JSON list of C-alpha atoms in Angstrom, two decimals:
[
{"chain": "A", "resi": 46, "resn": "UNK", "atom": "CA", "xyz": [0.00, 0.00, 0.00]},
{"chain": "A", "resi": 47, "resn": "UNK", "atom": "CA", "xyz": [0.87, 3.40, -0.60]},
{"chain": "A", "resi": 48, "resn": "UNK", "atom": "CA", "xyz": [1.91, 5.32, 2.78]},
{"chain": "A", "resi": 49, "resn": "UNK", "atom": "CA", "xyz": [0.30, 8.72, 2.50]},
{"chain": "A", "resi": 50, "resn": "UNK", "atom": "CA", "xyz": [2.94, 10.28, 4.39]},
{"chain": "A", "resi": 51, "resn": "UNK", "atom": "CA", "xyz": [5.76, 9.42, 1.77]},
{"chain": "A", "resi": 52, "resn": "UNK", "atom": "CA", "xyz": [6.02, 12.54, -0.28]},
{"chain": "A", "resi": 53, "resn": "UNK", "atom": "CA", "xyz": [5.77, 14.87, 2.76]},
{"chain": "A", "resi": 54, "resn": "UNK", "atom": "CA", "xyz": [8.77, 12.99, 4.56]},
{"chain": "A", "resi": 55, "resn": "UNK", "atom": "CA", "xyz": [10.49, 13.29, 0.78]},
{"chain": "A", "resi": 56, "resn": "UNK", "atom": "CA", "xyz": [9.86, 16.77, 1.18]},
{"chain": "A", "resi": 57, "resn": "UNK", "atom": "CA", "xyz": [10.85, 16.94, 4.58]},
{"chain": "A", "resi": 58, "resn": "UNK", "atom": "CA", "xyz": [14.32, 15.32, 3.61]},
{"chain": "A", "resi": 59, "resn": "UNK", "atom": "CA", "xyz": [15.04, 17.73, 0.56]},
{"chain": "A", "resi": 60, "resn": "UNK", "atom": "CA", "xyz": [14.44, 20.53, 2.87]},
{"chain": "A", "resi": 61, "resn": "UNK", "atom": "CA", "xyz": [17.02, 19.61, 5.53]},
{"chain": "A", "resi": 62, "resn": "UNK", "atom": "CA", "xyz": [19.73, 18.93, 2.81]},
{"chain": "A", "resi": 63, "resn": "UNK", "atom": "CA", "xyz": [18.88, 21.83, 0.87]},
{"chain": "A", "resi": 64, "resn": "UNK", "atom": "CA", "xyz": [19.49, 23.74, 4.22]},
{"chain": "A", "resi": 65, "resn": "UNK", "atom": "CA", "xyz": [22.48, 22.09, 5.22]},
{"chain": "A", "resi": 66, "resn": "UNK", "atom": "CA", "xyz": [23.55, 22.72, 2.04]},
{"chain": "A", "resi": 67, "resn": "UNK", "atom": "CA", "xyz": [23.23, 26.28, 2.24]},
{"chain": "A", "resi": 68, "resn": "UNK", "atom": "CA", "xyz": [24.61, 26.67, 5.26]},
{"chain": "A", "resi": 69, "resn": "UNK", "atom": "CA", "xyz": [27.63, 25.16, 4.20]},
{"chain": "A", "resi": 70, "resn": "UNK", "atom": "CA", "xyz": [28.11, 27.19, 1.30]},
{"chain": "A", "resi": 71, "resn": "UNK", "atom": "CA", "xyz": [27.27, 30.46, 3.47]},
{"chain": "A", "resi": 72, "resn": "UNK", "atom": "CA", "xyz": [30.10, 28.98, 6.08]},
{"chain": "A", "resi": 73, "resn": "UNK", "atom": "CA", "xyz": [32.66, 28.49, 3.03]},
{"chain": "A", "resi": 74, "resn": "UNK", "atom": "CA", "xyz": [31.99, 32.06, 1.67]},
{"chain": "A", "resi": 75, "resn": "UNK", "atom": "CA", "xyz": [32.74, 33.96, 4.97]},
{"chain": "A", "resi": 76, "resn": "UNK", "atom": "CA", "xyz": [36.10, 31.56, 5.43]},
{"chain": "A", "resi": 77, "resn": "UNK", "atom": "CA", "xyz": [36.66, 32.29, 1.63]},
{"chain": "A", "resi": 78, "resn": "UNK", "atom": "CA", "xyz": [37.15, 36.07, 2.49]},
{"chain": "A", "resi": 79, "resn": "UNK", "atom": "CA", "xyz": [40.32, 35.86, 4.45]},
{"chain": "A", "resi": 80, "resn": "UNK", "atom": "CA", "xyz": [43.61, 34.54, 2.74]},
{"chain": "A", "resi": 81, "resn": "UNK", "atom": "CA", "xyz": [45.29, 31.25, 3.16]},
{"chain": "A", "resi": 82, "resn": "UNK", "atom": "CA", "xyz": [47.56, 32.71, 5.76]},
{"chain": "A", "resi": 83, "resn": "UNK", "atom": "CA", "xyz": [45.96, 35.04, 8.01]},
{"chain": "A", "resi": 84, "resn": "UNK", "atom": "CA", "xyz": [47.43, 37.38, 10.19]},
{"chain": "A", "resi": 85, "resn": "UNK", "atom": "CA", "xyz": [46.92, 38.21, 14.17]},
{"chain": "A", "resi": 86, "resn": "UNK", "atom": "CA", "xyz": [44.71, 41.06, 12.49]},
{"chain": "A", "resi": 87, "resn": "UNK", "atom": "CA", "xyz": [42.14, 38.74, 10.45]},
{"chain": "A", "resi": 88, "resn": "UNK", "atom": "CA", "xyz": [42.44, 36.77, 13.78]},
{"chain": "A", "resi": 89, "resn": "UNK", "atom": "CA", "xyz": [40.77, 39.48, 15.61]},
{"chain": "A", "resi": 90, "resn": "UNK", "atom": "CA", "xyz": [38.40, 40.01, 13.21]},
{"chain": "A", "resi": 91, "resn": "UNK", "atom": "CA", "xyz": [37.41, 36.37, 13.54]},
{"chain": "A", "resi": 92, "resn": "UNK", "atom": "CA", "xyz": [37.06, 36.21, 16.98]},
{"chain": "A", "resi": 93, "resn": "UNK", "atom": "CA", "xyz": [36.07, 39.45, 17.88]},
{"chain": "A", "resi": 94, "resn": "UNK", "atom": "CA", "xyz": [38.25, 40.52, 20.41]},
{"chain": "A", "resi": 95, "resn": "UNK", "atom": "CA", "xyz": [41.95, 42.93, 20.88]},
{"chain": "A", "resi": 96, "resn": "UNK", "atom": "CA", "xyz": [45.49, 41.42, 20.41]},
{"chain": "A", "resi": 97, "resn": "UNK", "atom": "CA", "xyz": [46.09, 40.05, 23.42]},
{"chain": "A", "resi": 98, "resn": "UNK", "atom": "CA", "xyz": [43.51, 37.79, 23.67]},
{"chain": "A", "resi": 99, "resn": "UNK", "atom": "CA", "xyz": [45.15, 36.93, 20.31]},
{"chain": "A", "resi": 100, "resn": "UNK", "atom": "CA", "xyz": [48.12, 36.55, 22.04]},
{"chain": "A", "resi": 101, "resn": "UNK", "atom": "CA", "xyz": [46.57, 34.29, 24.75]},
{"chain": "A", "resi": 102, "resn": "UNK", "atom": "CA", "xyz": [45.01, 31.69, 22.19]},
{"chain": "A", "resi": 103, "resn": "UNK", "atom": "CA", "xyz": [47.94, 31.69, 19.54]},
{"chain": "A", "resi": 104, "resn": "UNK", "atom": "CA", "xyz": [49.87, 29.93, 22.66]},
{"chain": "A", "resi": 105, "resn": "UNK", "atom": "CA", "xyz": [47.89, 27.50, 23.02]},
{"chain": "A", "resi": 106, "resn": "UNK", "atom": "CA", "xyz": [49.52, 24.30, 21.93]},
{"chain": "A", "resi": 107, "resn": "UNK", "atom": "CA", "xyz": [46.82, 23.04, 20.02]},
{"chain": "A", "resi": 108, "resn": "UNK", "atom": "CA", "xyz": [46.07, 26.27, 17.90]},
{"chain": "A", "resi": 109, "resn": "UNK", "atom": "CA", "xyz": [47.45, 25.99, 13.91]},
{"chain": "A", "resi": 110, "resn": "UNK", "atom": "CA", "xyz": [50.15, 27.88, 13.46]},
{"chain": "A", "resi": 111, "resn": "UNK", "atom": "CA", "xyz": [52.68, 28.29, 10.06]},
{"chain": "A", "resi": 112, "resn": "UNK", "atom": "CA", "xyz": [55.84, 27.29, 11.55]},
{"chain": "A", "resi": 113, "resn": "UNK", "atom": "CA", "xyz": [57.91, 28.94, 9.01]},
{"chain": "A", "resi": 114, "resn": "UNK", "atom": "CA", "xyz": [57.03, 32.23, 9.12]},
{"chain": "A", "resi": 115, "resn": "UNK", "atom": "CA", "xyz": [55.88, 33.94, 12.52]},
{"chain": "A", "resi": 116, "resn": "UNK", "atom": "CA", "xyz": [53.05, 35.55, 13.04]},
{"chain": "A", "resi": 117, "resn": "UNK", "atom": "CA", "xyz": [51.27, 33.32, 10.48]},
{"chain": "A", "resi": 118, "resn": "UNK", "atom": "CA", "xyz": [48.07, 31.21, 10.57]},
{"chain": "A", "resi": 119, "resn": "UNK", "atom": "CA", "xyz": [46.54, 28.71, 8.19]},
{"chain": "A", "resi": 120, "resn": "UNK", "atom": "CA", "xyz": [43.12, 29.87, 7.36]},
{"chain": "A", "resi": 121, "resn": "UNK", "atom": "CA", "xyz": [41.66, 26.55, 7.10]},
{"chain": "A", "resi": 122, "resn": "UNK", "atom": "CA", "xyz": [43.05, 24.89, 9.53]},
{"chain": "A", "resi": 123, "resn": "UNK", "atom": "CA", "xyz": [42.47, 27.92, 12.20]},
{"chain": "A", "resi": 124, "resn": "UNK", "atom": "CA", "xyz": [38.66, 27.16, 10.99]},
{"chain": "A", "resi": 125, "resn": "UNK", "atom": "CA", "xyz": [38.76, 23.83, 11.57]},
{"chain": "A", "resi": 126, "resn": "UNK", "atom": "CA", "xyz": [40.33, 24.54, 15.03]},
{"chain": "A", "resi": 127, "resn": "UNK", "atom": "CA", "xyz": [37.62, 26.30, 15.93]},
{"chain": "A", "resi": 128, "resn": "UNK", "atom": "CA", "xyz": [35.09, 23.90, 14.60]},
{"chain": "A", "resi": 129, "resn": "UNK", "atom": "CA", "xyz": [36.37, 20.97, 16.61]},
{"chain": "A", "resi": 130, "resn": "UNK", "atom": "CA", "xyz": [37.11, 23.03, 19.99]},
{"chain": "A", "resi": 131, "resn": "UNK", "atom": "CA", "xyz": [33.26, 24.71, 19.66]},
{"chain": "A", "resi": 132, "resn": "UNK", "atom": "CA", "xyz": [32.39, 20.94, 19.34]},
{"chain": "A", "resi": 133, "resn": "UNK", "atom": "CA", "xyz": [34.03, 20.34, 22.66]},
{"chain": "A", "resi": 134, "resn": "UNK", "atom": "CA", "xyz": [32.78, 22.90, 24.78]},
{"chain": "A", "resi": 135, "resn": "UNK", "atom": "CA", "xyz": [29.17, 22.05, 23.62]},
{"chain": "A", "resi": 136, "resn": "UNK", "atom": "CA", "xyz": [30.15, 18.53, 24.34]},
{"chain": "A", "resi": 137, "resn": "UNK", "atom": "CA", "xyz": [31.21, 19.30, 27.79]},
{"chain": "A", "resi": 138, "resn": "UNK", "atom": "CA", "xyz": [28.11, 21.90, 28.69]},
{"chain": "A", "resi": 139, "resn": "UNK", "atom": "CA", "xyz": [26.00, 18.72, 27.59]},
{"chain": "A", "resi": 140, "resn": "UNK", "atom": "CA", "xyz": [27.63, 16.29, 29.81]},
{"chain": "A", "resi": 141, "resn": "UNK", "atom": "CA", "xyz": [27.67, 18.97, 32.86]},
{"chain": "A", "resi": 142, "resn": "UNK", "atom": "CA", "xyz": [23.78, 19.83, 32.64]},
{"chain": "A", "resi": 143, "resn": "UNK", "atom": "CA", "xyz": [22.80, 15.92, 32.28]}
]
């Protein structure tokens, strides 16, 4: 038998990956804007805040830096940093309120 509710969960499923879609093409245009190698300047910019908070999270171990040039961070990689350590903290607020 035919299930009524087919085409609307069709529907339902070409709307979420139309959205996820967009939002990763909205999410590749604003990385897009900065350079490969940004600077502590499009750092700030990023993360909306002065130069020595900069400062602070460029010395963090884990943050991508270009070794061979100082003062030098790879764009995508900075990105992805953040990606993964936003995951984290969400994971961790999660496991504190359960």
């Amino acid at each position: 038998m035919f299930d009524p509710n087919f085409i609307s969960n069709i529907f339902e499923k070409i709307r979420l990956i139309i959205r996820e879609e967009i939002e990763q093409v909205l999410k590749n245009i604003s990385i897009n804007k900065y350079p490969h190698m940004l600077k502590q300047e499009h750092l700030c910019e990023i993360f909306q805040c002065e130069r020595g908070a900069i400062y602070k999270l460029t010395k963090i171990e884990s943050f991508p830096r270009f070794e061979h040039i100082h003062g030098r961070y790879p764009r995508d990689l900075v990105f992805e940093w953040i990606e993964q350590n936003t995951n984290q903290v969400q994971s961790i607020k999660k496991l504190r309120a359960s």
